[in-house]
XYZ file of C-alpha atoms in Angstrom:
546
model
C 63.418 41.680 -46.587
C 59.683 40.894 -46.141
C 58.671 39.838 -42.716
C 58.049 36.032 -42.444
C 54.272 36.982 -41.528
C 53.496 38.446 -45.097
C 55.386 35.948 -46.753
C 53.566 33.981 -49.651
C 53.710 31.074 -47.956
C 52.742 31.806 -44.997
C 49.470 33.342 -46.503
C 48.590 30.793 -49.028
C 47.598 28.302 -46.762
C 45.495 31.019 -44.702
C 44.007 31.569 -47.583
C 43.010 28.188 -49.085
C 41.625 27.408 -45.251
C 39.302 30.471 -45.381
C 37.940 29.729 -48.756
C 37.016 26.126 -47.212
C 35.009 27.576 -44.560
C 32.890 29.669 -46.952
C 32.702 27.395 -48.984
C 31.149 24.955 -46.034
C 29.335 27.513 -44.717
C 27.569 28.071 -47.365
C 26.540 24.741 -48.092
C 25.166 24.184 -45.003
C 23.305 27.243 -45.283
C 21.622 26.704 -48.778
C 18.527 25.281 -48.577
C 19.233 22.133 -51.566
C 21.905 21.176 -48.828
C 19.381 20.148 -46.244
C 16.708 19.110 -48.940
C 19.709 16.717 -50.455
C 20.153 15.418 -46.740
C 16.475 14.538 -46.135
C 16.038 12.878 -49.671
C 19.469 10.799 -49.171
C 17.744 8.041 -47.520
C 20.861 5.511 -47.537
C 23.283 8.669 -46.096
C 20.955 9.354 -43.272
C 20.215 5.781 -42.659
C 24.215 5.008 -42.339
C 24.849 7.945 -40.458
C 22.144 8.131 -38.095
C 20.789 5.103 -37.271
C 20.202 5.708 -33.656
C 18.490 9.043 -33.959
C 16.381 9.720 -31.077
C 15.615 13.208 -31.943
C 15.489 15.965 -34.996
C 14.206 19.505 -34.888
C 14.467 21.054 -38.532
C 11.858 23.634 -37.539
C 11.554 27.447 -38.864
C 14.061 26.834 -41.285
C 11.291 27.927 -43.897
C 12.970 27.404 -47.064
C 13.583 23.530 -46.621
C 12.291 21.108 -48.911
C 11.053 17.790 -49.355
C 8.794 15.290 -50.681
C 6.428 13.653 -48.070
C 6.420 10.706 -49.851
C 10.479 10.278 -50.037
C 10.841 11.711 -46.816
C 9.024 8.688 -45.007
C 9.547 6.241 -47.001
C 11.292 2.495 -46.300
C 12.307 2.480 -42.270
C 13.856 5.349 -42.279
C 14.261 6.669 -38.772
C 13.225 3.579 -36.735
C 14.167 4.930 -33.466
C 13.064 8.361 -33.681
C 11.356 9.993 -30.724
C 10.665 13.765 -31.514
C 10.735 14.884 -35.374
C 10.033 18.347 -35.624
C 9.689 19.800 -39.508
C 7.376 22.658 -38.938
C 7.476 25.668 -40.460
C 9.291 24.711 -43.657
C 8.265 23.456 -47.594
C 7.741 19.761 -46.967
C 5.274 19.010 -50.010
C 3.268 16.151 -51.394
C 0.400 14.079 -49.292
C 1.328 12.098 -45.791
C 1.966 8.377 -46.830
C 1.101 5.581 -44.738
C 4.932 4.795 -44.118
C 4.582 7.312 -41.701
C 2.853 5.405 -39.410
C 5.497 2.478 -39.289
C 7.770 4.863 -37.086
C 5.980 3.540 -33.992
C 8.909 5.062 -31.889
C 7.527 8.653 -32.434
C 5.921 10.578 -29.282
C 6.415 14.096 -30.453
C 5.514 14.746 -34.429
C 5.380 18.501 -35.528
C 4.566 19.249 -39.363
C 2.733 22.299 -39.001
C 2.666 25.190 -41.277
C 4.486 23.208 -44.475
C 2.512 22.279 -48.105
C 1.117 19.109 -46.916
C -1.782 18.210 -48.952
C -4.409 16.319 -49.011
C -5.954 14.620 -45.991
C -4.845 12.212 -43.374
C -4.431 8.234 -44.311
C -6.224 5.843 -41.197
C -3.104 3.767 -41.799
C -1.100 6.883 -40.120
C -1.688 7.668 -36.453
C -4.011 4.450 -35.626
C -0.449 3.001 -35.006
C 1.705 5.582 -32.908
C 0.870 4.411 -29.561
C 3.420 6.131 -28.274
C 2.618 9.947 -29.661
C 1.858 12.304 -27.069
C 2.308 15.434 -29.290
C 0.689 15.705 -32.929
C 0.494 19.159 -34.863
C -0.741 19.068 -37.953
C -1.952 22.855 -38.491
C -1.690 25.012 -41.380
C -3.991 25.570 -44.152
C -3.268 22.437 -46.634
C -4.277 19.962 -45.312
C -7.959 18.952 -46.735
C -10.628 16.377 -46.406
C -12.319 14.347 -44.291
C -10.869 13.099 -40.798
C -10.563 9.228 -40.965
C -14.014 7.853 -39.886
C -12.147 4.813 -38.367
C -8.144 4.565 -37.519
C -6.588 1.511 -39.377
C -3.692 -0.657 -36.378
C -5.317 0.332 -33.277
C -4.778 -3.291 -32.231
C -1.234 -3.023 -32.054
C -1.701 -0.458 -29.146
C -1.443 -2.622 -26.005
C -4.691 -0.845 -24.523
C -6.327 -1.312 -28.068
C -7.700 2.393 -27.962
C -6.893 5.220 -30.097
C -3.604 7.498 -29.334
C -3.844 6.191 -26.048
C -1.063 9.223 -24.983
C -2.120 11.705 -27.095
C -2.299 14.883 -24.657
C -1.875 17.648 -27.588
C -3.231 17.357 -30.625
C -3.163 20.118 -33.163
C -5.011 20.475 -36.844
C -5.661 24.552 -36.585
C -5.915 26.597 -40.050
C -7.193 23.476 -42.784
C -9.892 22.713 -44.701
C -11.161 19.572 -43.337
C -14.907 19.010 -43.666
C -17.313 16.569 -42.826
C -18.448 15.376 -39.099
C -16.122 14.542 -36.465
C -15.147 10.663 -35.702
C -16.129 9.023 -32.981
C -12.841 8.274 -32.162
C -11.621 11.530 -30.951
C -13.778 11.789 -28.004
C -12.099 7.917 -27.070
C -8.979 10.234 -26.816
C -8.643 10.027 -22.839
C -5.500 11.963 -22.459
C -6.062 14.482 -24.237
C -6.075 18.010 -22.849
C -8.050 20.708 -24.658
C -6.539 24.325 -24.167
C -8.233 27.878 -24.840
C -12.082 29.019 -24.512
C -15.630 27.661 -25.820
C -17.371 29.221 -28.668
C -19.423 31.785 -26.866
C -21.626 31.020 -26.925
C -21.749 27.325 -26.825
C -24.420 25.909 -29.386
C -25.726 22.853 -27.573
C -28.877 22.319 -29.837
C -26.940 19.444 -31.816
C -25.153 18.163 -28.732
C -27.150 16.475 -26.081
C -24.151 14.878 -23.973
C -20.793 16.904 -23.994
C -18.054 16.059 -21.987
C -15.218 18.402 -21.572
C -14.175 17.343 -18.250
C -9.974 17.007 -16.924
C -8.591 20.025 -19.491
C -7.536 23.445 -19.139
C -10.597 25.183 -20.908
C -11.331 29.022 -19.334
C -12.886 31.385 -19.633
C -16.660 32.000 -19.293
C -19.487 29.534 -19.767
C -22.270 30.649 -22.337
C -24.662 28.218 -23.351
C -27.179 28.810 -26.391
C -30.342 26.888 -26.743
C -30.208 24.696 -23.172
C -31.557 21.215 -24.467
C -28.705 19.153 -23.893
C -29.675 15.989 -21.046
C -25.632 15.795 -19.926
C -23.101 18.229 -19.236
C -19.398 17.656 -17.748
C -17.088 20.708 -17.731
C -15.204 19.785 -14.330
C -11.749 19.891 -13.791
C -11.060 22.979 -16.002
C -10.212 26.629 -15.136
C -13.705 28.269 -16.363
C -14.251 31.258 -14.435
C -17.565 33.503 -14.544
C -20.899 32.478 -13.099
C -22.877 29.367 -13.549
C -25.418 29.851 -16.666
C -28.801 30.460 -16.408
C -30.425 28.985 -19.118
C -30.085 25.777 -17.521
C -31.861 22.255 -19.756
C -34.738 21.384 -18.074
C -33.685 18.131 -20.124
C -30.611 17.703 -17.888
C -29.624 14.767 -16.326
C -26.509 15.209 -14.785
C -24.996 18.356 -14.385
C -20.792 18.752 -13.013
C -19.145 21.809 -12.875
C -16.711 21.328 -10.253
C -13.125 22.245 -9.816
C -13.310 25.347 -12.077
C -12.870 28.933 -10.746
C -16.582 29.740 -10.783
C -18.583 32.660 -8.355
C -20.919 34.593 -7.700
C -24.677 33.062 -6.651
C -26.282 29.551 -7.138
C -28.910 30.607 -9.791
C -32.656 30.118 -8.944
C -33.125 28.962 -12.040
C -31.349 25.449 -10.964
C -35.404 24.483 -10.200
C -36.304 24.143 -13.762
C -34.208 20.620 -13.812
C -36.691 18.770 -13.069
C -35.060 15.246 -14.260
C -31.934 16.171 -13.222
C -30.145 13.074 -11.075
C -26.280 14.099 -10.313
C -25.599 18.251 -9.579
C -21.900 18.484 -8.580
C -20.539 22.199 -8.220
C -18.230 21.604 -5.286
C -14.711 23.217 -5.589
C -15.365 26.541 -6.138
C -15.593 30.105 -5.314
C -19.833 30.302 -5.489
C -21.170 32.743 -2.683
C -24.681 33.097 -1.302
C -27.362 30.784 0.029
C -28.228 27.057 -1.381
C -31.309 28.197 -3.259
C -34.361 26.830 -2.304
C -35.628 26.068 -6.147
C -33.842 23.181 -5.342
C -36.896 21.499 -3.914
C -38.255 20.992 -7.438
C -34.786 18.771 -8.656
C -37.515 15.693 -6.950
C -35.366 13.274 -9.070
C -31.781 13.991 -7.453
C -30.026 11.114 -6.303
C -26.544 13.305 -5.708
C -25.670 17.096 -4.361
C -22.445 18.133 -3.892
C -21.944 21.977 -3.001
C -19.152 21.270 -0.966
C -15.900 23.764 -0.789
C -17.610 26.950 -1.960
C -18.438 29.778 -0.063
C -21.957 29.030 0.467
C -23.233 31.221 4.047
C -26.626 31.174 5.710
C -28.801 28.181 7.026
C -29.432 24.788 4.951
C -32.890 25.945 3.386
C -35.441 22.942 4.673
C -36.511 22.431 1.332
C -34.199 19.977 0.644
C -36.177 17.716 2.741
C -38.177 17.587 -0.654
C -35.625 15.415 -2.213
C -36.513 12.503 -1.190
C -34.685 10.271 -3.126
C -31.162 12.199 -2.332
C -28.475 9.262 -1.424
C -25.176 11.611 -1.223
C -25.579 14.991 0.361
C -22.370 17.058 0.520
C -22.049 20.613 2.149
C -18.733 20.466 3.799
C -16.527 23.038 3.437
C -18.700 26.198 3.391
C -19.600 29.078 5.793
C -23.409 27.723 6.693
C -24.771 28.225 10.177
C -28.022 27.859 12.159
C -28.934 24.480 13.374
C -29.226 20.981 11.687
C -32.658 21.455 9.947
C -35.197 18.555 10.987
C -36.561 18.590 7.186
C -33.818 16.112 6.484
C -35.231 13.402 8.302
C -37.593 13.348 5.149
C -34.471 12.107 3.267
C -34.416 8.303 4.190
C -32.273 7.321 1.803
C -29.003 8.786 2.257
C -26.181 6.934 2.241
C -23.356 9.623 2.627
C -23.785 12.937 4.506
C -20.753 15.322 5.066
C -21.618 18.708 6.677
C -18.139 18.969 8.047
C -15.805 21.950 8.563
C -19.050 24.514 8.630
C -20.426 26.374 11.324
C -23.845 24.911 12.062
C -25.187 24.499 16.622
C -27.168 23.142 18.380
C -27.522 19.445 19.551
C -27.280 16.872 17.025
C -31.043 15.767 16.921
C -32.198 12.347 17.943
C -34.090 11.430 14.836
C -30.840 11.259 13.223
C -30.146 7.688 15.166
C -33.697 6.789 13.497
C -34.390 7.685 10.097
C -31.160 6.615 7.959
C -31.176 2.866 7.675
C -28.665 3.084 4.672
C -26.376 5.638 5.981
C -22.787 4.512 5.816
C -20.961 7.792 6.152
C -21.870 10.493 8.650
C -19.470 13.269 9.447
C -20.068 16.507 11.486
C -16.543 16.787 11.948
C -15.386 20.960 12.521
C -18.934 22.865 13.944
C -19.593 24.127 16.867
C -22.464 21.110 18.023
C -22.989 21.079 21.515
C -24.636 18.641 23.830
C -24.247 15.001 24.435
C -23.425 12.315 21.997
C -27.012 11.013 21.668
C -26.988 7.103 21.440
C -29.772 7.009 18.951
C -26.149 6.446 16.964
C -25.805 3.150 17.731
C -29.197 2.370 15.699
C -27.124 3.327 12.097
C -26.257 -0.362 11.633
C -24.719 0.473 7.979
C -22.423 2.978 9.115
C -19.003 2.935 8.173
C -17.600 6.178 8.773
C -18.421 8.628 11.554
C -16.783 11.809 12.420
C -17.876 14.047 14.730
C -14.401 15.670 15.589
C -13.268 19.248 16.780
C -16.936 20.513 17.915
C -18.026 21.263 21.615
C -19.957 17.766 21.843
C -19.777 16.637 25.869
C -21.328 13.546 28.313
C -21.187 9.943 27.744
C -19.155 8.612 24.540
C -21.338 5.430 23.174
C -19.576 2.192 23.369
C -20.056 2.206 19.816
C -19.086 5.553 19.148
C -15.880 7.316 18.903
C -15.049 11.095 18.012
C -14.240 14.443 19.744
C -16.758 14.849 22.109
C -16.982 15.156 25.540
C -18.448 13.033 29.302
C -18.897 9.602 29.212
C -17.543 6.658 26.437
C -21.673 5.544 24.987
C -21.323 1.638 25.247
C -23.931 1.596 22.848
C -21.490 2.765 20.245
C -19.686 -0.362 20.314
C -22.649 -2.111 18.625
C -21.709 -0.872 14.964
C -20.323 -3.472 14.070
C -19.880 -2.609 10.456
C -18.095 0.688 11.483
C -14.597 0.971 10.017
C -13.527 4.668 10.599
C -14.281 6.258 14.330
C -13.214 9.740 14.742
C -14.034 11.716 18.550
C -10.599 13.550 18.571
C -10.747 17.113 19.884
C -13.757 17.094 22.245
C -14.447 16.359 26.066
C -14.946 13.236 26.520
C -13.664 12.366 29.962
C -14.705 8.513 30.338
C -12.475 5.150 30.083
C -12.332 3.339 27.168
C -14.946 0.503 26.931
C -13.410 -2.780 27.017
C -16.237 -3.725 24.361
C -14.992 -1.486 21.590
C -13.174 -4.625 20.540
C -16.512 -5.841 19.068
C -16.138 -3.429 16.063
C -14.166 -5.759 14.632
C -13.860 -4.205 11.443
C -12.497 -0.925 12.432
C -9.678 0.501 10.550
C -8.929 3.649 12.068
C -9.656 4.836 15.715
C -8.886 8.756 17.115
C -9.910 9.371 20.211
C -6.620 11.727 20.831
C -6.997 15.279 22.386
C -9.768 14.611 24.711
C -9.768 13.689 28.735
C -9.957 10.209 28.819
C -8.931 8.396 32.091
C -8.411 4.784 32.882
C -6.316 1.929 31.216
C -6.499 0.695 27.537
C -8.623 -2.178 27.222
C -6.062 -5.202 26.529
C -9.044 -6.120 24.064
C -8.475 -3.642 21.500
C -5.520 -6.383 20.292
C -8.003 -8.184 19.143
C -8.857 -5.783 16.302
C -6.817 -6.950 13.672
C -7.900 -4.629 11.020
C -6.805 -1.768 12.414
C -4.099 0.524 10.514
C -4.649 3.753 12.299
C -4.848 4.539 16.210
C -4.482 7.771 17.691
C -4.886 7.924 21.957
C -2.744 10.966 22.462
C -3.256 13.493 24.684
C -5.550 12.097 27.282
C -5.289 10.834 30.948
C -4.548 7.309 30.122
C -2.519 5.457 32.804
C -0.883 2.214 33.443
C 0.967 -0.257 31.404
C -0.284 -0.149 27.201
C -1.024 -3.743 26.130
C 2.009 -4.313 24.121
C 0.645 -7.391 22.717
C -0.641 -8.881 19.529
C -1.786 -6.118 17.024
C -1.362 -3.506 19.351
C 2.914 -4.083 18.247
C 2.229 -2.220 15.159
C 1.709 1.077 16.461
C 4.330 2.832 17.921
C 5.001 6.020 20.562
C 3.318 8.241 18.999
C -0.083 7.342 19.327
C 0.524 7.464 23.424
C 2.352 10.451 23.161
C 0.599 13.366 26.009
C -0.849 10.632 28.460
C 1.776 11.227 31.775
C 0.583 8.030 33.473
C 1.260 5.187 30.545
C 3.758 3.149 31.036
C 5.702 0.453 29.064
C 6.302 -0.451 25.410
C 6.663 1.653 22.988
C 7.219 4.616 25.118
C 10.710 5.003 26.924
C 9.414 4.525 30.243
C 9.293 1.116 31.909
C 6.176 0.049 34.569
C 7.285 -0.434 38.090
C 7.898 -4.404 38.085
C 9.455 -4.684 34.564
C 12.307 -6.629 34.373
C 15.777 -5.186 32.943
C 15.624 -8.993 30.882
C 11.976 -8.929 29.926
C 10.951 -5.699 28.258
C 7.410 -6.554 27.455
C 6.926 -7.366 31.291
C 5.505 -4.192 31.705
C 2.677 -4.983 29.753
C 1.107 -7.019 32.298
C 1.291 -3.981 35.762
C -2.420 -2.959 34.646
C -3.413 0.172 36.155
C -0.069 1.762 37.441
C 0.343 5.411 37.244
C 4.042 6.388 36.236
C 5.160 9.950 37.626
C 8.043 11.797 35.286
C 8.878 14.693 33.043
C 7.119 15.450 30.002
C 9.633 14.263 26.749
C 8.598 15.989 23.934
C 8.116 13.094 20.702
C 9.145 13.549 17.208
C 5.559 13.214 16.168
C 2.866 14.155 16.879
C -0.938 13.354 15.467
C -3.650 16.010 15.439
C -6.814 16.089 13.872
């Protein structure tokens, strides 16, 4: 008797299921199976109408016609189509652009031919990914890109980050519209070296270009290859043509070339934000023109070279950031027209030199913040009637503070500070000031931000400063403030914190109530002005430094 597991009946059905499953496998793995699916507009339509997403990619035998493929609204809700690497065939019709919904579109390396329609990618707003490589495609690039107004910025591909059309034959010039393509991010190095002879103005600026900078026949009058990751040293075949000159945020070293000088009409040089060593060179003197100078967060060492008292029309002088020393130079009082000067976080001595009160009408932002400046804060400072900000934090600054200064310094509060009026930033944390708090401080009225923290002030807080109602930021910590804070008016908004590290304060918002507050009236303790509470040290959840 044959056992029941090799009867026929038992292995006919086995058999027949088997045969199905080649037979399906098979199918799906022959070529005219997918080419059937992508020409079956009516099946796919049906059966997918909410497709979001189809990658068909390095399938390399599949085949369609480009024409059939896009054609009708097929696919209305498509996000990524990927086809690459396959035998799509025929020339890109301008259906293709009705699938608005698209932000990733890969047909690279297929038998596309012919070149691209305006009609297409004017109207995918939404594409942020476009690849188009691979030796077919032929032509011209559209001079001008057809539905642009449907965009709701009205700009080209106004998400296009990647855009791909490596290995063709397209000829001709490129369109104006590509450099409108603000998102876009270009990837890999120049052409070394860079011809600039037929390119006057080239902005590369915000990509993640590398490599070294080589530039061939220096006549171009613009130049903006910030933000990128080139790496190297700065060229030295600079344009005497140049106007405006930014190489910041890259990985660039070695020395500031000498050759800088030769830019005679240059206005804007901005190489901050790198890794340059040396001294500022003192060619520099010849850039007469220079409105801007930004060298800031380098390595830059030795003393600011007094030739840039040449450039007398400098407005924004930026140095912060570096290893310079020596003392401030008195060539800059030559430069009357600054508006912003930031030597912070250096190592420069010395007093800070009278003249400075004298010669800088239009100076709005002065900081000095991080040195090692000694000697008193001079009150020639209170003359800067346009200043806005001024930080002279963290040096070795002593004597009177000026009633219309504030930073970290040390002696006396200058009440001549007080007279900027315009000031809205006031930063004398970190130095040695050991005077009160002038009551007329309250007459910088449009004062945003006050640190006087980490210093050895003494005395009460002026109930005035209440009164400043644009205030957002104020920092007294760490002093030898006493009595009762004036818990009043603006003066609510701030909260423990910026008391924290005076022993003798008193009252709201620290835990520690005055002498004749009432258990019933917790803002009583506002009013005992000038009582000095006794008690342990309680450490605070924050704490603000600067």
């Amino acid at each position: 008797m044959m056992p029941e597991s090799e009867s026929p009946s038992a292995q006919e059905p086995a058999k027949d299921q088997n045969e199905e499953a080649e037979q399906l496998q098979e199918e799906e793995t022959d070529p005219e199976f997918f080419t059937d699916l992508l020409n079956e507009e009516t099946e796919i339509d049906s059966e997918l109408p909410n497709l979001v997403s189809l990658d068909l990619s390095y399938n390399h035998n599949l085949t369609a016609s480009c024409s059939q493929l896009f054609i009708g609204g097929r696919w209305k809700k498509i996000q990524m189509l990927d086809l690459s690497f396959n035998k799509l065939h025929g020339k890109l019709p301008s259906s293709l652009g009705n699938i608005t919904s698209l932000t990733h579109l890969d047909l690279s390396y297929n038998a596309v031919e012919g070149g691209i329609p305006s009609s297409i990618i004017g109207k995918l707003c939404n594409l942020t990914y476009f690849d188009l490589g691979g030796k077919k495609v032929t032509g011209n690039l559209p001079e001008f890109l057809e539905g642009i107004e449907s965009c709701p910025s009205k700009s080209p591909l106004p998400n296009l980050k990647q855009f791909f059309l490596d290995n063709n034959q397209l000829v001709g010039k490129i369109p104006y519209w590509l450099g409108q393509l603000e998102n876009l991010e270009l990837q890999g190095q120049l052409p070394n070296p860079l011809p600039m002879s037929q390119m006057p103005f080239l902005d590369l600026s915000f990509n993640l270009l590398e490599g070294p900078i080589n530039i061939e026949n220096a006549s171009y009058d613009m130049l903006d290859l910030s933000h990128n990751h080139f790496s190297g040293h700065i060229p030295q075949n600079l344009s005497e043509r140049c106007m405006f000159l930014s190489l910041s945020n890259n990985h660039l070293s070695r020395q500031i070339p000498m050759s800088i000088g030769v830019m005679f009409r240059v206005i804007v040089i901005d190489f901050s934000r790198n890794n340059l060593i040396g001294r500022i060179p003192s060619s520099l003197e010849n850039c007469s023109l220079l409105n801007a100078l930004d060298l800031g967060s380098n390595n830059l060492s030795g003393t600011i070279p007094n030739s840039l008292g040449e450039l007398r029309q400098l407005q924004t002088l930026h140095l912060s950031n570096n290893q310079l020393s020596g003392k401030f130079p008195s060539s800059l009082i030559n430069l009357s027209n600054l508006q912003t000067m930031d030597l912070g976080n250096n190592h420069l001595s010395g007093d800070i030199p009278s003249w400075i009160g004298d010669g800088f009408s239009y100076l709005r932002i002065l900081i000095l913040r991080s040195n090692s400046f000694t000697g008193e804060i001079i009150s020639e400072l209170s003359n800067l009637t346009s200043l806005q900000i001024l930080d002279l934090g963290d040096n070795n600054l002593s004597g009177n503070i000026p009633a219309t200064l504030g930073n970290n310094l040390s002696g006396r509060f200058p009440q001549e500070l007080t007279k900027l009026y315009g000031l809205e930033v006031l930063n004398l944390s970190r130095n040695h000031i050991a005077s009160n708090i002038p009551a007329s401080i309250s007459n910088m009225h449009q004062l945003s931000s006050l640190d006087l923290s980490s210093n050895h002030l003494s005395g009460s807080i002026p109930p005035s400063l209440s009164s400043l109602s644009f205030l957002g930021y104020l920092n007294l910590s760490y002093n030898n403030l006493s009595g009762a804070i004036p818990y009043t008016g603006h003066m609510t908004t701030f909260e423990a914190p910026s008391y924290a590290g005076n022993p003798g304060l008193c009252g709201l918002p620290l835990p520690f109530k005055c002498p004749d507050d009432d258990d019933d009236d917790p803002n009583k303790g506002a009013k005992a002005h000038g009582f000095v509470a006794l008690h342990s040290h309680i450490p605070y959840s924050s704490i603000f430094l600067t």
